[in-house]
mmCIF file of C-alpha atoms (C1' of nucleotides) in Angstrom:
data_model
loop_
_atom_site.group_PDB
_atom_site.id
_atom_site.type_symbol
_atom_site.label_atom_id
_atom_site.label_comp_id
_atom_site.label_asym_id
_atom_site.label_seq_id
_atom_site.Cartn_x
_atom_site.Cartn_y
_atom_site.Cartn_z
ATOM 1 C CA MET A 170 0.000 0.000 0.000
ATOM 2 C CA GLU A 171 2.222 2.784 -1.262
ATOM 3 C CA LEU A 172 0.198 5.901 -0.669
ATOM 4 C CA THR A 173 2.669 8.331 -2.140
ATOM 5 C CA GLN A 174 3.049 6.521 -5.426
ATOM 6 C CA GLU A 175 -0.700 6.469 -5.867
ATOM 7 C CA MET A 176 -0.925 10.202 -5.371
ATOM 8 C CA ILE A 177 1.755 10.868 -7.920
ATOM 9 C CA LYS A 178 0.149 8.964 -10.749
ATOM 10 C CA GLY A 179 -2.414 11.467 -11.856
ATOM 11 C CA THR A 180 0.029 14.320 -11.881
ATOM 12 C CA VAL A 181 2.424 12.835 -14.413
ATOM 13 C CA VAL A 182 0.674 14.024 -17.548
ATOM 14 C CA PRO A 183 -0.006 17.654 -16.652
ATOM 15 C CA VAL A 184 3.485 18.065 -15.227
ATOM 16 C CA MET A 185 5.042 16.626 -18.367
ATOM 17 C CA LEU A 186 2.997 18.869 -20.615
ATOM 18 C CA LYS A 187 3.740 21.918 -18.520
ATOM 19 C CA LEU A 188 7.478 21.363 -18.581
ATOM 20 C CA LEU A 189 7.398 20.979 -22.337
ATOM 21 C CA THR A 190 5.790 24.388 -22.686
ATOM 22 C CA GLU A 191 8.914 25.870 -21.166
ATOM 23 C CA ARG A 192 11.215 24.241 -23.697
ATOM 24 C CA ALA A 193 11.668 21.094 -25.746
ATOM 25 C CA MET A 194 13.181 18.322 -23.670
ATOM 26 C CA TYR A 195 14.180 14.707 -24.040
ATOM 27 C CA GLY A 196 13.017 11.903 -21.777
ATOM 28 C CA TYR A 197 16.091 11.515 -19.651
ATOM 29 C CA GLU A 198 16.159 15.246 -19.124
ATOM 30 C CA LEU A 199 12.527 15.371 -18.008
ATOM 31 C CA ILE A 200 13.285 12.890 -15.270
ATOM 32 C CA ARG A 201 16.247 14.887 -14.035
ATOM 33 C CA VAL A 202 14.420 18.199 -14.139
ATOM 34 C CA VAL A 203 11.345 16.927 -12.317
ATOM 35 C CA ASN A 204 13.321 15.258 -9.587
ATOM 36 C CA GLU A 205 15.386 18.396 -9.118
ATOM 37 C CA ARG A 206 12.518 20.871 -9.165
ATOM 38 C CA THR A 207 10.400 18.831 -6.751
ATOM 39 C CA HIS A 208 13.293 17.776 -4.543
ATOM 40 C CA ASN A 209 12.325 14.179 -5.183
ATOM 41 C CA ALA A 210 8.726 14.613 -4.041
ATOM 42 C CA LEU A 211 7.843 13.189 -7.436
ATOM 43 C CA GLN A 212 10.229 10.396 -8.219
ATOM 44 C CA TRP A 213 9.859 9.699 -11.882
ATOM 45 C CA LYS A 214 11.102 6.416 -13.256
ATOM 46 C CA GLU A 215 11.969 5.516 -16.820
ATOM 47 C CA GLY A 216 9.515 2.636 -16.871
ATOM 48 C CA THR A 217 6.711 5.121 -16.308
ATOM 49 C CA LEU A 218 7.945 8.039 -18.359
ATOM 50 C CA TYR A 219 8.735 6.474 -21.705
ATOM 51 C CA PRO A 220 5.418 4.693 -22.146
ATOM 52 C CA TRP A 221 3.665 7.977 -21.369
ATOM 53 C CA LEU A 222 5.749 9.875 -23.903
ATOM 54 C CA HIS A 223 4.750 7.364 -26.557
ATOM 55 C CA ARG A 224 1.119 7.495 -25.547
ATOM 56 C CA LEU A 225 0.984 11.279 -25.584
ATOM 57 C CA GLU A 226 2.694 11.361 -28.940
ATOM 58 C CA ALA A 227 0.216 8.830 -30.316
ATOM 59 C CA ASP A 228 -2.552 11.088 -29.044
ATOM 60 C CA GLY A 229 -0.991 14.085 -30.746
ATOM 61 C CA LEU A 230 -0.373 16.056 -27.566
ATOM 62 C CA ILE A 231 3.388 16.147 -28.061
ATOM 63 C CA ARG A 232 5.727 15.558 -30.974
ATOM 64 C CA GLY A 233 9.161 13.977 -30.771
ATOM 65 C CA GLU A 234 12.103 14.549 -33.046
ATOM 66 C CA TRP A 235 15.549 13.028 -33.051
ATOM 67 C CA ASP A 236 18.373 15.477 -32.832
ATOM 68 C CA GLU A 237 22.076 15.347 -32.250
ATOM 69 C CA ALA A 238 23.270 17.047 -29.107
ATOM 70 C CA ALA A 239 26.486 19.037 -28.862
ATOM 71 C CA ASN A 240 28.178 16.046 -27.276
ATOM 72 C CA GLY A 241 27.380 13.915 -30.314
ATOM 73 C CA ARG A 242 24.620 11.892 -28.652
ATOM 74 C CA GLN A 243 21.300 11.161 -30.272
ATOM 75 C CA ARG A 244 18.393 12.480 -28.260
ATOM 76 C CA LYS A 245 14.681 12.541 -28.888
ATOM 77 C CA TYR A 246 13.398 15.992 -28.138
ATOM 78 C CA TYR A 247 9.716 16.390 -27.434
ATOM 79 C CA ARG A 248 7.770 19.573 -27.837
ATOM 80 C CA ILE A 249 4.151 20.271 -27.038
ATOM 81 C CA THR A 250 1.538 20.654 -29.776
ATOM 82 C CA ARG A 251 -1.394 23.010 -29.961
ATOM 83 C CA LYS A 252 -3.630 20.115 -28.981
ATOM 84 C CA GLY A 253 -1.322 19.354 -26.076
ATOM 85 C CA ALA A 254 -1.502 22.936 -24.853
ATOM 86 C CA ALA A 255 -5.280 22.704 -24.786
ATOM 87 C CA ALA A 256 -5.131 19.413 -22.887
ATOM 88 C CA LEU A 257 -2.725 20.982 -20.424
ATOM 89 C CA GLU A 258 -5.095 23.806 -19.684
ATOM 90 C CA THR A 259 -7.919 21.379 -19.028
ATOM 91 C CA SER A 260 -5.898 19.175 -16.762
ATOM 92 C CA VAL A 261 -4.523 22.100 -14.788
ATOM 93 C CA HIS A 262 -8.078 23.144 -14.051
ATOM 94 C CA GLU A 263 -8.875 19.617 -12.987
ATOM 95 C CA TRP A 264 -5.856 19.559 -10.749
ATOM 96 C CA VAL A 265 -6.784 22.832 -9.089
ATOM 97 C CA ALA A 266 -10.342 21.650 -8.495
ATOM 98 C CA LEU A 267 -9.177 18.348 -7.112
ATOM 99 C CA SER A 268 -6.372 19.615 -4.929
ATOM 100 C CA SER A 269 -8.435 22.354 -3.360
ATOM 101 C CA ALA A 270 -11.251 19.895 -2.662
ATOM 102 C CA VAL A 271 -8.815 17.520 -1.013
ATOM 103 C CA ASN A 272 -7.126 20.305 0.904
ATOM 104 C CA ALA A 273 -10.472 21.479 2.219
ATOM 105 C CA ILE A 274 -10.935 18.086 3.808
ATOM 106 C CA LEU A 275 -7.422 17.138 4.820
ATOM 107 C CA LEU A 276 -6.435 20.483 6.263
ATOM 108 C CA ALA A 277 -9.650 21.096 8.169
ATOM 109 C CA PRO A 278 -9.059 21.294 11.909
ATOM 110 C CA SER A 279 -9.643 17.976 13.624
ATOM 111 C CA MET A 280 -12.395 17.638 16.181
ATOM 112 C CA ALA A 281 -11.289 17.317 19.760
ATOM 113 C CA MET B 118 -6.859 8.217 -20.710
ATOM 114 C CA GLU B 119 -8.909 9.564 -17.836
ATOM 115 C CA LEU B 120 -6.685 12.160 -16.263
ATOM 116 C CA THR B 121 -9.033 13.125 -13.480
ATOM 117 C CA GLN B 122 -9.607 9.601 -12.252
ATOM 118 C CA GLU B 123 -5.886 9.036 -12.044
ATOM 119 C CA MET B 124 -5.421 12.127 -9.932
ATOM 120 C CA ILE B 125 -8.110 11.060 -7.517
ATOM 121 C CA LYS B 126 -6.706 7.656 -6.740
ATOM 122 C CA GLY B 127 -4.001 8.577 -4.316
ATOM 123 C CA THR B 128 -6.273 10.788 -2.300
ATOM 124 C CA VAL B 129 -8.815 8.134 -1.381
ATOM 125 C CA VAL B 130 -7.068 6.776 1.678
ATOM 126 C CA PRO B 131 -6.114 10.018 3.437
ATOM 127 C CA VAL B 132 -9.534 11.504 2.771
ATOM 128 C CA MET B 133 -11.252 8.425 4.175
ATOM 129 C CA LEU B 134 -9.111 8.436 7.287
ATOM 130 C CA LYS B 135 -9.591 12.143 7.800
ATOM 131 C CA LEU B 136 -13.362 11.929 7.592
ATOM 132 C CA LEU B 137 -13.389 9.118 10.123
ATOM 133 C CA THR B 138 -11.529 11.306 12.613
ATOM 134 C CA GLU B 139 -14.514 13.611 12.571
ATOM 135 C CA ARG B 140 -16.976 10.869 13.437
ATOM 136 C CA ALA B 141 -17.680 7.196 12.866
ATOM 137 C CA MET B 142 -19.351 6.649 9.530
ATOM 138 C CA TYR B 143 -20.610 3.789 7.403
ATOM 139 C CA GLY B 144 -19.615 3.163 3.807
ATOM 140 C CA TYR B 145 -22.640 4.485 2.070
ATOM 141 C CA GLU B 146 -22.454 7.605 4.180
ATOM 142 C CA LEU B 147 -18.810 8.222 3.318
ATOM 143 C CA ILE B 148 -19.673 8.275 -0.350
ATOM 144 C CA ARG B 149 -22.455 10.771 0.160
ATOM 145 C CA VAL B 150 -20.405 13.026 2.405
ATOM 146 C CA VAL B 151 -17.394 13.111 0.109
ATOM 147 C CA ASN B 152 -19.424 13.833 -2.979
ATOM 148 C CA GLU B 153 -21.264 16.589 -1.157
ATOM 149 C CA ARG B 154 -18.251 18.210 0.453
ATOM 150 C CA THR B 155 -16.222 18.209 -2.755
ATOM 151 C CA HIS B 156 -19.141 19.088 -5.017
ATOM 152 C CA ASN B 157 -18.417 15.944 -6.991
ATOM 153 C CA ALA B 158 -14.781 16.829 -7.649
ATOM 154 C CA LEU B 159 -14.067 13.444 -6.114
ATOM 155 C CA GLN B 160 -16.649 10.986 -7.346
ATOM 156 C CA TRP B 161 -16.430 7.987 -5.103
ATOM 157 C CA LYS B 162 -17.941 4.722 -6.249
ATOM 158 C CA GLU B 163 -18.943 1.704 -4.200
ATOM 159 C CA GLY B 164 -16.695 -0.599 -6.193
ATOM 160 C CA THR B 165 -13.704 1.412 -5.028
ATOM 161 C CA LEU B 166 -14.762 2.275 -1.518
ATOM 162 C CA TYR B 167 -15.729 -1.081 -0.061
ATOM 163 C CA PRO B 168 -12.551 -2.901 -1.040
ATOM 164 C CA TRP B 169 -10.565 -0.074 0.552
ATOM 165 C CA LEU B 170 -12.558 -0.229 3.759
ATOM 166 C CA HIS B 171 -11.775 -3.925 4.018
ATOM 167 C CA ARG B 172 -8.126 -3.387 3.209
ATOM 168 C CA LEU B 173 -7.726 -0.633 5.771
ATOM 169 C CA GLU B 174 -9.483 -2.714 8.389
ATOM 170 C CA ALA B 175 -7.209 -5.660 7.620
ATOM 171 C CA ASP B 176 -4.261 -3.325 8.103
ATOM 172 C CA GLY B 177 -5.641 -2.149 11.434
ATOM 173 C CA LEU B 178 -6.067 1.482 10.422
ATOM 174 C CA ILE B 179 -9.821 1.468 10.968
ATOM 175 C CA ARG B 180 -12.245 -0.770 12.828
ATOM 176 C CA GLY B 181 -15.769 -1.581 11.736
ATOM 177 C CA GLU B 182 -18.731 -2.502 13.911
ATOM 178 C CA TRP B 183 -22.269 -3.411 13.006
ATOM 179 C CA ASP B 184 -24.928 -1.263 14.557
ATOM 180 C CA GLU B 185 -28.614 -0.732 14.128
ATOM 181 C CA ALA B 186 -29.626 2.701 12.948
ATOM 182 C CA ALA B 187 -32.714 4.520 14.211
ATOM 183 C CA ASN B 188 -34.588 3.449 11.082
ATOM 184 C CA GLY B 189 -33.951 -0.210 11.862
ATOM 185 C CA ARG B 190 -31.283 -0.756 9.217
ATOM 186 C CA GLN B 191 -28.043 -2.584 9.842
ATOM 187 C CA ARG B 192 -25.038 -0.447 9.180
ATOM 188 C CA LYS B 193 -21.339 -1.055 9.561
ATOM 189 C CA TYR B 194 -19.804 1.936 11.273
ATOM 190 C CA TYR B 195 -16.094 2.458 10.902
ATOM 191 C CA ARG B 196 -13.926 4.420 13.254
ATOM 192 C CA ILE B 197 -10.251 5.234 13.020
ATOM 193 C CA THR B 198 -7.681 3.506 15.216
ATOM 194 C CA ARG B 199 -4.600 4.913 16.840
ATOM 195 C CA LYS B 200 -2.562 3.304 14.084
ATOM 196 C CA GLY B 201 -4.863 4.850 11.502
ATOM 197 C CA ALA B 202 -4.415 8.302 13.002
ATOM 198 C CA ALA B 203 -0.653 7.931 12.695
ATOM 199 C CA ALA B 204 -0.987 6.805 9.082
ATOM 200 C CA LEU B 205 -3.230 9.769 8.392
ATOM 201 C CA GLU B 206 -0.677 12.208 9.707
ATOM 202 C CA THR B 207 2.012 10.700 7.507
ATOM 203 C CA SER B 208 -0.106 10.730 4.397
ATOM 204 C CA VAL B 209 -1.247 14.305 4.962
ATOM 205 C CA HIS B 210 2.378 15.357 5.046
ATOM 206 C CA GLU B 211 2.986 13.450 1.854
ATOM 207 C CA TRP B 212 0.009 15.086 0.243
ATOM 208 C CA VAL B 213 1.173 18.569 1.204
ATOM 209 C CA ALA B 214 4.662 17.901 -0.122
ATOM 210 C CA LEU B 215 3.319 16.466 -3.339
ATOM 211 C CA SER B 216 0.655 19.035 -4.020
ATOM 212 C CA SER B 217 2.909 21.990 -3.379
ATOM 213 C CA ALA B 218 5.586 20.483 -5.607
ATOM 214 C CA VAL B 219 3.042 19.996 -8.380
ATOM 215 C CA ASN B 220 1.586 23.440 -7.873
ATOM 216 C CA ALA B 221 5.029 24.994 -8.118
ATOM 217 C CA ILE B 222 5.339 23.520 -11.585
ATOM 218 C CA LEU B 223 1.802 23.751 -12.905
ATOM 219 C CA LEU B 224 1.068 27.241 -11.699
ATOM 220 C CA ALA B 225 4.371 28.756 -12.747
ATOM 221 C CA PRO B 226 3.913 31.464 -15.367
ATOM 222 C CA SER B 227 4.339 30.129 -18.879
ATOM 223 C CA MET B 228 7.150 31.403 -21.033
ATOM 224 C CA ALA B 229 6.192 33.683 -23.846
ATOM 225 C "C1'" DG C 275 39.533 -2.027 -21.840
ATOM 226 C "C1'" DA C 276 36.673 -1.491 -18.054
ATOM 227 C "C1'" DT C 277 33.497 1.173 -15.496
ATOM 228 C "C1'" DG C 278 29.930 4.120 -15.213
ATOM 229 C "C1'" DA C 279 27.025 7.926 -16.845
ATOM 230 C "C1'" DC C 280 24.083 8.933 -20.571
ATOM 231 C "C1'" DG C 281 20.059 7.864 -23.406
ATOM 232 C "C1'" DC C 282 16.787 5.104 -25.629
ATOM 233 C "C1'" DC C 283 13.591 1.300 -25.018
ATOM 234 C "C1'" DT C 284 10.335 -3.160 -23.622
ATOM 235 C "C1'" DC C 285 8.460 -6.808 -20.903
ATOM 236 C "C1'" DG C 286 5.748 -9.045 -17.274
ATOM 237 C "C1'" DG C 287 4.054 -9.403 -12.574
ATOM 238 C "C1'" DA C 288 1.349 -7.159 -9.332
ATOM 239 C "C1'" DA C 289 -1.964 -3.854 -8.054
ATOM 240 C "C1'" DC C 290 -5.959 -1.239 -8.811
ATOM 241 C "C1'" DA C 291 -10.664 1.017 -10.419
ATOM 242 C "C1'" DC C 292 -15.145 0.381 -11.292
ATOM 243 C "C1'" DG C 293 -19.235 -1.223 -13.988
ATOM 244 C "C1'" DA C 294 -22.245 -4.690 -13.410
ATOM 245 C "C1'" DG C 295 -24.196 -7.710 -10.800
ATOM 246 C "C1'" DG C 296 -26.048 -9.768 -6.392
ATOM 247 C "C1'" DT C 297 -28.587 -9.703 -1.611
ATOM 248 C "C1'" DA C 298 -31.594 -7.781 1.883
ATOM 249 C "C1'" DT C 299 -34.456 -4.211 4.177
ATOM 250 C "C1'" DG C 300 -37.103 0.015 4.669
ATOM 251 C "C1'" DT C 301 -40.488 3.493 2.691
ATOM 252 C "C1'" DA C 302 -44.040 5.465 -0.522
ATOM 253 C "C1'" DG C 303 -47.774 5.075 -3.423
ATOM 254 C "C1'" DC C 304 -51.654 2.792 -4.986
ATOM 255 C "C1'" DG D 61 -50.509 -6.617 -0.606
ATOM 256 C "C1'" DC D 62 -47.785 -5.287 -4.447
ATOM 257 C "C1'" DT D 63 -44.437 -2.556 -6.898
ATOM 258 C "C1'" DA D 64 -40.787 0.473 -7.184
ATOM 259 C "C1'" DC D 65 -37.143 2.888 -5.397
ATOM 260 C "C1'" DA D 66 -33.656 4.354 -1.968
ATOM 261 C "C1'" DT D 67 -30.750 2.477 1.373
ATOM 262 C "C1'" DA D 68 -26.922 -0.530 2.570
ATOM 263 C "C1'" DC D 69 -23.926 -4.182 2.164
ATOM 264 C "C1'" DC D 70 -20.918 -6.875 -0.928
ATOM 265 C "C1'" DT D 71 -17.957 -9.378 -5.047
ATOM 266 C "C1'" DC D 72 -16.291 -10.460 -9.538
ATOM 267 C "C1'" DG D 73 -14.044 -9.690 -14.156
ATOM 268 C "C1'" DT D 74 -12.181 -6.709 -17.377
ATOM 269 C "C1'" DG D 75 -9.147 -3.443 -18.495
ATOM 270 C "C1'" DT D 76 -5.573 -0.322 -17.180
ATOM 271 C "C1'" DT D 77 -1.445 1.059 -14.969
ATOM 272 C "C1'" DC D 78 3.151 1.175 -12.493
ATOM 273 C "C1'" DC D 79 7.749 0.104 -12.375
ATOM 274 C "C1'" DG D 80 11.676 -3.129 -11.416
ATOM 275 C "C1'" DA D 81 14.491 -5.431 -14.228
ATOM 276 C "C1'" DG D 82 16.558 -5.950 -18.109
ATOM 277 C "C1'" DG D 83 18.533 -4.921 -22.910
ATOM 278 C "C1'" DC D 84 21.099 -1.990 -26.353
ATOM 279 C "C1'" DG D 85 24.376 1.399 -27.869
ATOM 280 C "C1'" DT D 86 27.534 5.589 -27.019
ATOM 281 C "C1'" DC D 87 30.827 8.542 -24.806
ATOM 282 C "C1'" DA D 88 34.172 9.947 -21.073
ATOM 283 C "C1'" DT D 89 37.433 8.707 -17.599
ATOM 284 C "C1'" DC D 90 40.962 6.162 -15.734
#
DNA sequence: GATGACGCCTCGGAACACGAGGTATGTAGC
DNA sequence: GCTACATACCTCGTGTTCCGAGGCGTCATC
């Protein structure tokens, strides 16, 4: 019963989309950036990330493109599409509605 | 790809535990109360709730007891245990850490 | 030439949600 | 008394998902 992991699940997609609005990134980079920015509150794993990238690309929310980095490595850079930006907006609203509803319950003062 | 449902998952357990600190409740009641209090932002279903009640009872976080309501119906009232209260505190902390991390990303101003 | 970081990926076991179904009792209307 | 619906409990099967473990190739460091 891993509570934390369960909580994280639903946030993967909006967070991914949001980060890709800032700049195009490749998978490995997304993992590093998220773990840094959240101080490991969200611990993204490759086994979760890559399938999602493929799914979102199949759905047309992001588009990937191979490119050669300065260090000579091949990387697949993803950038968000117009459709993805719309989906992001929707899911941010959902997140706000959900998290404030949950906060209203969880952070209410306990009865004596 | 139901984004909202995914988000909700991780919040079920802490919300359940929190509500049971307010007063003992039975399953059917929990569903009604949650849907009311969150204006259907969290839409709890029986198929999700009952298995969780049994799981949490098996783990000793809550304890259920049959009782007869004023209207003559048999209801199973659950109340939180000491162990459950400790688990609640932990998972509330996790929720706060997670939701503020996600908010920091999602609500950041977009680049132009 | 070996080790480890980088960078992509897939597979399979385990866990989970929830629609659909079941049972039983109370109330309301006729 | 009968029917229909809300209450109240529950389970099962299908479909979905996570993620640890593993594989593959490249580059830098020693």
